[in-house]
Tab-separated table of C-alpha atoms in Angstrom:
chain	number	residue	atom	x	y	z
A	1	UNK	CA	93.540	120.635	104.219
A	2	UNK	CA	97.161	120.832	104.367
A	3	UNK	CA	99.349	121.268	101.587
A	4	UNK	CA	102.012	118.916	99.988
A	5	UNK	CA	104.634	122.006	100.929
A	6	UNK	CA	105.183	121.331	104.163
A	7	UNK	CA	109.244	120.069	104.899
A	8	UNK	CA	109.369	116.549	104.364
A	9	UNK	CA	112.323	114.695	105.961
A	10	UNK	CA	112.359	112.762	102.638
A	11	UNK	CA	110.866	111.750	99.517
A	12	UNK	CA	108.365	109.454	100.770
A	13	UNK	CA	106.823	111.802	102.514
A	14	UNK	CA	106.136	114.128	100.117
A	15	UNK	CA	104.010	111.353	97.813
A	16	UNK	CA	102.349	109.931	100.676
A	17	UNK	CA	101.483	113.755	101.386
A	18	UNK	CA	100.131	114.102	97.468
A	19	UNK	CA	98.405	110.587	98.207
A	20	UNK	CA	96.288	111.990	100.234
A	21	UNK	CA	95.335	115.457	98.632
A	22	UNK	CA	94.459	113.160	95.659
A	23	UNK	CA	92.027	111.393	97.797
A	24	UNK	CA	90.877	114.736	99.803
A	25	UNK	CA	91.749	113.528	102.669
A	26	UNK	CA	92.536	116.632	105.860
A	27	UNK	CA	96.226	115.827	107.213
A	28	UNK	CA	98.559	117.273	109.202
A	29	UNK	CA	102.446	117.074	109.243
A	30	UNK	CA	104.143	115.682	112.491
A	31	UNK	CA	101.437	117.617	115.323
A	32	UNK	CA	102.412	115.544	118.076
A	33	UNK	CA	105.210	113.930	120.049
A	34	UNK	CA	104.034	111.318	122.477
A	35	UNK	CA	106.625	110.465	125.403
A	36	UNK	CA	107.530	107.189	125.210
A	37	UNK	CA	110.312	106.263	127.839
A	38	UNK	CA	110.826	108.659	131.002
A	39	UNK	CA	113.358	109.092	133.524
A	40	UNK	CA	113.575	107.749	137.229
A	41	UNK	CA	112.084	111.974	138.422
A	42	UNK	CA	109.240	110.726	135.863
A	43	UNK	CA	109.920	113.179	133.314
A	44	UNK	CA	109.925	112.040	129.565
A	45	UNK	CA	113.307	111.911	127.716
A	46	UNK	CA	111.619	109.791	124.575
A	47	UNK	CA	109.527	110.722	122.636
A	48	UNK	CA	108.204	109.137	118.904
A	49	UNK	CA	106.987	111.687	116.484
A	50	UNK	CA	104.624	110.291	113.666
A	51	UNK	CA	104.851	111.747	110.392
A	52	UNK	CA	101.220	112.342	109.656
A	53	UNK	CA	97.706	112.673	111.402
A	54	UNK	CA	94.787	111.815	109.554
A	55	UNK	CA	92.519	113.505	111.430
A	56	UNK	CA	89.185	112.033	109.310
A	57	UNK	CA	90.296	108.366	110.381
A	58	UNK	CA	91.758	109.145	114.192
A	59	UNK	CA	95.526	107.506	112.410
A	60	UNK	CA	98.741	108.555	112.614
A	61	UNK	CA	101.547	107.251	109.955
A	62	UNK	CA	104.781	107.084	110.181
A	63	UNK	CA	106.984	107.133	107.464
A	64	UNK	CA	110.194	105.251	106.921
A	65	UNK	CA	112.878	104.913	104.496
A	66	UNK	CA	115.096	102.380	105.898
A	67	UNK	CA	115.823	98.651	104.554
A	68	UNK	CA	113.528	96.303	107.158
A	69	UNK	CA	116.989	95.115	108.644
A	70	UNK	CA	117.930	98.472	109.710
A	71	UNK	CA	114.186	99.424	111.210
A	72	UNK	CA	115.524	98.137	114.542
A	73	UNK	CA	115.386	101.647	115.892
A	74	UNK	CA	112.284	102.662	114.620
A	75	UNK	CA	110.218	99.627	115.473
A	76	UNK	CA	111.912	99.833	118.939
A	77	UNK	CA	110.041	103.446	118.516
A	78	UNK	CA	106.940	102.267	117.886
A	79	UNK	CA	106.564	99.042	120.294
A	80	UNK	CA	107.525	101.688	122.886
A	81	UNK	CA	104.461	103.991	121.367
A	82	UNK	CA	102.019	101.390	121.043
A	83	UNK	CA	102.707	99.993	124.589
A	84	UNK	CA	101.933	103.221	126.554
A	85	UNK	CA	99.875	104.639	124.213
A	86	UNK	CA	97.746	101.755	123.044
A	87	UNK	CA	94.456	104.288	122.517
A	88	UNK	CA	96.548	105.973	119.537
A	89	UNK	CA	96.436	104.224	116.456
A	90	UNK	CA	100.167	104.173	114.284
A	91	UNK	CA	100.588	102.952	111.373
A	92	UNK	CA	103.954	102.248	109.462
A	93	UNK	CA	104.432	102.680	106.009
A	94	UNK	CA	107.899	101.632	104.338
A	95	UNK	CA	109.115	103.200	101.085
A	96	UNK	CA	107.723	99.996	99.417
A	97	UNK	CA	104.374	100.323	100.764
A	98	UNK	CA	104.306	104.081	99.058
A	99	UNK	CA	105.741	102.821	95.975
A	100	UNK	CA	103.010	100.265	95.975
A	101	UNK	CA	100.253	102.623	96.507
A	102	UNK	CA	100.967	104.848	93.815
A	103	UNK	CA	101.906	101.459	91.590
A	104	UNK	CA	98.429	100.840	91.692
A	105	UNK	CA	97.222	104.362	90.859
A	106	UNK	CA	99.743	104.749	87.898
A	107	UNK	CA	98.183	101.538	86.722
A	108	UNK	CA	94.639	102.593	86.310
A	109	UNK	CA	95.816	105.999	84.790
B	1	UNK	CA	106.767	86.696	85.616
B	2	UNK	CA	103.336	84.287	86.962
B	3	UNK	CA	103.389	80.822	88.400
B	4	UNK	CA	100.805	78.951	89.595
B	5	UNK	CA	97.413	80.228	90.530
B	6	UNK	CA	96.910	82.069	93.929
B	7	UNK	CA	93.335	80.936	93.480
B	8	UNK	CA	92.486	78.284	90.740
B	9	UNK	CA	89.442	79.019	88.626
B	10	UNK	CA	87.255	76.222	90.592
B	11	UNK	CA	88.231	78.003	93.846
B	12	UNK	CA	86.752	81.326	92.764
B	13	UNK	CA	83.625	79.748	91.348
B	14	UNK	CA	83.383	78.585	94.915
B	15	UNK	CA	83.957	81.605	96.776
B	16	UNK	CA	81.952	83.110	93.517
B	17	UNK	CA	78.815	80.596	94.717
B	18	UNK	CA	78.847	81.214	98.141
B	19	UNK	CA	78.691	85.107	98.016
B	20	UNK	CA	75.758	85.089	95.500
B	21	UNK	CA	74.330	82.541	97.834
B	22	UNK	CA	75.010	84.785	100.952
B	23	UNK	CA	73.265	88.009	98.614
B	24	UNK	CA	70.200	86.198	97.802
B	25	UNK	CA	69.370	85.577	101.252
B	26	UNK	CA	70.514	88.711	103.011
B	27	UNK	CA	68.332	90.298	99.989
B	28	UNK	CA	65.427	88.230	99.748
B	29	UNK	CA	62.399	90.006	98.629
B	30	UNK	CA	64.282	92.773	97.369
B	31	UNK	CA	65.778	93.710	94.173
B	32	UNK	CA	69.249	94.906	94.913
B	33	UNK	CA	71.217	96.850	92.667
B	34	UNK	CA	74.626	95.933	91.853
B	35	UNK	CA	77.317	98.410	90.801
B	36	UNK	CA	80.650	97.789	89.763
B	37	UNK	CA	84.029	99.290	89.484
B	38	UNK	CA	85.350	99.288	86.313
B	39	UNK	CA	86.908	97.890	84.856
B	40	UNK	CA	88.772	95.122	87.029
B	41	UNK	CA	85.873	94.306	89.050
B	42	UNK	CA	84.033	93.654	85.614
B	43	UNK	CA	84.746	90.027	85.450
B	44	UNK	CA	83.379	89.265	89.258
B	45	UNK	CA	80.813	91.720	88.733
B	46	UNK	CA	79.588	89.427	85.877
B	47	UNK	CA	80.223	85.752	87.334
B	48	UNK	CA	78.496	86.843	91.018
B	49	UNK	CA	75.184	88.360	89.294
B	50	UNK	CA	74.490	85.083	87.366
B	51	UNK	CA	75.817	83.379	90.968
B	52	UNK	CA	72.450	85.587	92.783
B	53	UNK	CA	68.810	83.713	92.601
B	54	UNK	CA	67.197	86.984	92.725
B	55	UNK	CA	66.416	89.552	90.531
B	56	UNK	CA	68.953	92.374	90.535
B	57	UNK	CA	70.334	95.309	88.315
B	58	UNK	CA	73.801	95.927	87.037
B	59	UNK	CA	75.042	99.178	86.673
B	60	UNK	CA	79.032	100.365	86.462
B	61	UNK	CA	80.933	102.864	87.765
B	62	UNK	CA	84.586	103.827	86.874
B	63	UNK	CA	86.861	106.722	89.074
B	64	UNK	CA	89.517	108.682	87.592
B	65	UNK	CA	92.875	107.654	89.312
B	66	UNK	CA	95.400	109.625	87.435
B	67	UNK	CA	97.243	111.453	90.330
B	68	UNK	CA	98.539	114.027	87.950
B	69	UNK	CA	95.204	115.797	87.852
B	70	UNK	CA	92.729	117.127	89.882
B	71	UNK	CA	91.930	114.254	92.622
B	72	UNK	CA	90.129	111.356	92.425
B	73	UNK	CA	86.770	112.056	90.122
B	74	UNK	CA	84.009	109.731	89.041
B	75	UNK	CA	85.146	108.611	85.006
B	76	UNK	CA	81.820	107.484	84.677
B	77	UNK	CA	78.906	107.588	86.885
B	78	UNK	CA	75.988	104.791	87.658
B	79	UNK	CA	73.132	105.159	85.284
B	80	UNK	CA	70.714	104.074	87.206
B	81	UNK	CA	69.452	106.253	89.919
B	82	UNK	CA	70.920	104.790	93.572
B	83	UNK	CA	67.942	106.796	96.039
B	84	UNK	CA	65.848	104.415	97.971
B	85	UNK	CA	67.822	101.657	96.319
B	86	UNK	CA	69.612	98.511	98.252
B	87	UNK	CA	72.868	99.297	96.634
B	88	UNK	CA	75.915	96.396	96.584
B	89	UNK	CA	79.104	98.260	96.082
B	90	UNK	CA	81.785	95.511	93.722
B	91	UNK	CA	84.800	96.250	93.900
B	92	UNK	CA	88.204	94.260	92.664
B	93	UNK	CA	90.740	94.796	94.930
B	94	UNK	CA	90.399	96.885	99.054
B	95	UNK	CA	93.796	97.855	99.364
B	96	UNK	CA	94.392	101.581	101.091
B	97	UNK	CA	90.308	101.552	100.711
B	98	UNK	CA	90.476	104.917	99.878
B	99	UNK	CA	89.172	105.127	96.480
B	100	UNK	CA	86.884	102.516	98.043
B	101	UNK	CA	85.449	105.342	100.398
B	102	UNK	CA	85.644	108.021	98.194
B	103	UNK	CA	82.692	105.891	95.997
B	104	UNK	CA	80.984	104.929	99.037
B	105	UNK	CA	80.361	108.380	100.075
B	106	UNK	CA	79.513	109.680	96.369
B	107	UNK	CA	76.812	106.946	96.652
B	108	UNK	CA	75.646	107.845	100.351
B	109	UNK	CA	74.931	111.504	99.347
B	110	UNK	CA	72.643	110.416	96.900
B	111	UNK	CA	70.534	108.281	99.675
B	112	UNK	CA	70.328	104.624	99.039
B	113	UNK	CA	68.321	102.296	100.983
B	114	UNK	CA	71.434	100.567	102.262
B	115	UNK	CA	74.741	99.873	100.473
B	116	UNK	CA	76.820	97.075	101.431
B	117	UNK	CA	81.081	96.253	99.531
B	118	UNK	CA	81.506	93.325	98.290
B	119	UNK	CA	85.221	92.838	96.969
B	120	UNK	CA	86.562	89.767	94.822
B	121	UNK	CA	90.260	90.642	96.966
B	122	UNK	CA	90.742	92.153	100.305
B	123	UNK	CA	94.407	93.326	100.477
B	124	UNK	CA	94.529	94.731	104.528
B	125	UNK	CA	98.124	95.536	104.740
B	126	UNK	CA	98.045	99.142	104.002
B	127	UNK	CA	94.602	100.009	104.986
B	128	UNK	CA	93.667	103.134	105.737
B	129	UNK	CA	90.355	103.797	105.471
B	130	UNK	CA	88.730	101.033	107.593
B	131	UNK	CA	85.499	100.726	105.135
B	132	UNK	CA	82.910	98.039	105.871
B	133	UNK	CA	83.316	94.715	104.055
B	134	UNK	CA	80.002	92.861	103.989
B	135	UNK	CA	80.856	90.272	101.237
B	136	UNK	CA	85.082	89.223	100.682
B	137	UNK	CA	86.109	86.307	98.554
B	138	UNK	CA	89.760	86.144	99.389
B	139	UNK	CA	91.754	87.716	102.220
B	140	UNK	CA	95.884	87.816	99.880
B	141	UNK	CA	98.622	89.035	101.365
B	142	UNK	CA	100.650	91.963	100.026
B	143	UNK	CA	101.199	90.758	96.187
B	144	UNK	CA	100.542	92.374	93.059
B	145	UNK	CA	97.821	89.727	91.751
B	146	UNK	CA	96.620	89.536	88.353
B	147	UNK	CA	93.890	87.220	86.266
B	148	UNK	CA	90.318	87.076	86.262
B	149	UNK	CA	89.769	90.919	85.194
B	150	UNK	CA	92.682	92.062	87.048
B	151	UNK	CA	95.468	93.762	84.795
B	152	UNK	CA	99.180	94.096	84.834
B	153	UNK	CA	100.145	97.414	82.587
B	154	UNK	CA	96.831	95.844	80.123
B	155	UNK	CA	97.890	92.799	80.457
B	156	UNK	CA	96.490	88.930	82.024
B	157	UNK	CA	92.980	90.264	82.251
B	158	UNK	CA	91.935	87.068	80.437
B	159	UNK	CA	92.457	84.814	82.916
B	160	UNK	CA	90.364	83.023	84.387
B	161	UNK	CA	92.389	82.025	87.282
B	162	UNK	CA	94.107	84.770	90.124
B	163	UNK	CA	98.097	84.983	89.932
B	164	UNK	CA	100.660	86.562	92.097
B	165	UNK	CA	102.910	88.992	89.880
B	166	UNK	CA	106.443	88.738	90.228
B	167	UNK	CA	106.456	92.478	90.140
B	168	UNK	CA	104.498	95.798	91.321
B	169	UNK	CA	104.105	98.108	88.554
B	170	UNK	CA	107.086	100.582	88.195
């Protein structure tokens, strides 16, 4: 299992990371970039990194901070992903959906 | 901070019916054993074993979910034994479904007959864990929803109707 030490880009990250040591779950941190837009030679000059791999589930999360209005870029990202990759599941999780999560676990504590 | 009902109180008994309904068939001839997650599924744990027309046992389970500590741990475990047993899993609320699996497998180790989820609310916007649903009584979308055994910081677990919270925990 991976620890909850591994450099996070942000916050989020980090407790999603703790998330899912509480629950024992195996992840790794960002192990794959998947080319998502290529040049006219056919070479990739894209590519969308997710933020996690849950091995145990075949999933990869991805992580973001932004306000939904300013997600243009990322869910530009992840259309692009889920179009030529559409084997590989992705998942998004916003800052709200982690604050939710642990909203719930707080709760019962 | 609550309006009006997500779900009134006659709309549950409904949904409430029509599960115990769907149990007693599915389980005819058996005697299935019911366990529950306390303590927010204690409330549809209660209504849906008066709701079956066959016999059945009750038993409860409760998990630990303080994230401070160790991991998730069983709080308190099923008394009665679950091998050989047609187990139905209750649950309040599939959200993530992780804590969901983590009691599924607990109960799998310890060889059941079958075991089957049943959940009063099935919340599939951050779902993780893609855990078999067998019985559901409302698909809500991504609100904090209290009432009918389902608490707020302690509070609204009295009643008997299902609310949408104006607010997520802090």
């Amino acid at each position: 299992m991976a620890t909850s030490r591994a450099p996070f880009a942000h916050s989020s990250e980090a407790e999603l990371a703790r998330l899912f040591d509480f629950y024992r779950i195996p992840w790794q941190y960002e192990p794959r970039s998947f080319p998502i837009v290529w040049n006219e030679q056919g070479r990739p000059v894209e590519f969308f990194t997710p933020d996690f791999y849950l091995p145990e589930y075949d999933l990869y999360i991805e992580v973001t901070v932004a306000k939904p209005v300013r997600n243009t870029r990322k869910n530009r990202k992840l259309r692009l992903m889920r179009s030529h990759h559409p084997s590989v599941n992705v998942k998004l999780f916003t800052r709200r959906d982690v604050e939710r999560v642990f909203s719930r676990l707080r709760r019962a504590s | 901070m609550i309006g009006d009902p997500l779900f009134d109180a006659e709309s549950i008994a409904g949904r409430v019916a029509a599960i115990g309904e769907a149990i007693s068939r599915d389980y005819a001839g058996e005697t299935p054993l019911m366990i529950g997650l306390l303590a927010a599924a204690a409330t549809f744990m209660a209504d849906l074993a008066r709701a079956v027309t066959i016999p059945c046992q009750l038993d409860f389970i409760a998990v630990n979910k303080c994230y401070d500590g160790d991991g998730i741990t069983l709080e308190k475990d099923a008394a009665i034994p679950v091998e050989g047993r047609h187990v139905i899993l209750v649950d309040d609320t599939v959200d993530t479904g992780l804590t969901l699996q983590y009691v599924v497998k607990r109960l799998l180790e310890r060889g059941p007959a079958s075991l089957a989820v049943c959940t009063l609310l099935d919340r599939p916007h951050r779902r993780i864990a893609d855990v078999e649903i067998k019985y559901r009584a409302f698909e809500v979308p991504d609100v904090f929803v209290v009432g009918y055994g389902l608490d707020y910081l302690g509070r609204y677990r009295e009643l008997p109707a299902l609310y949408a919270h104006g607010s997520w925990p802090a």
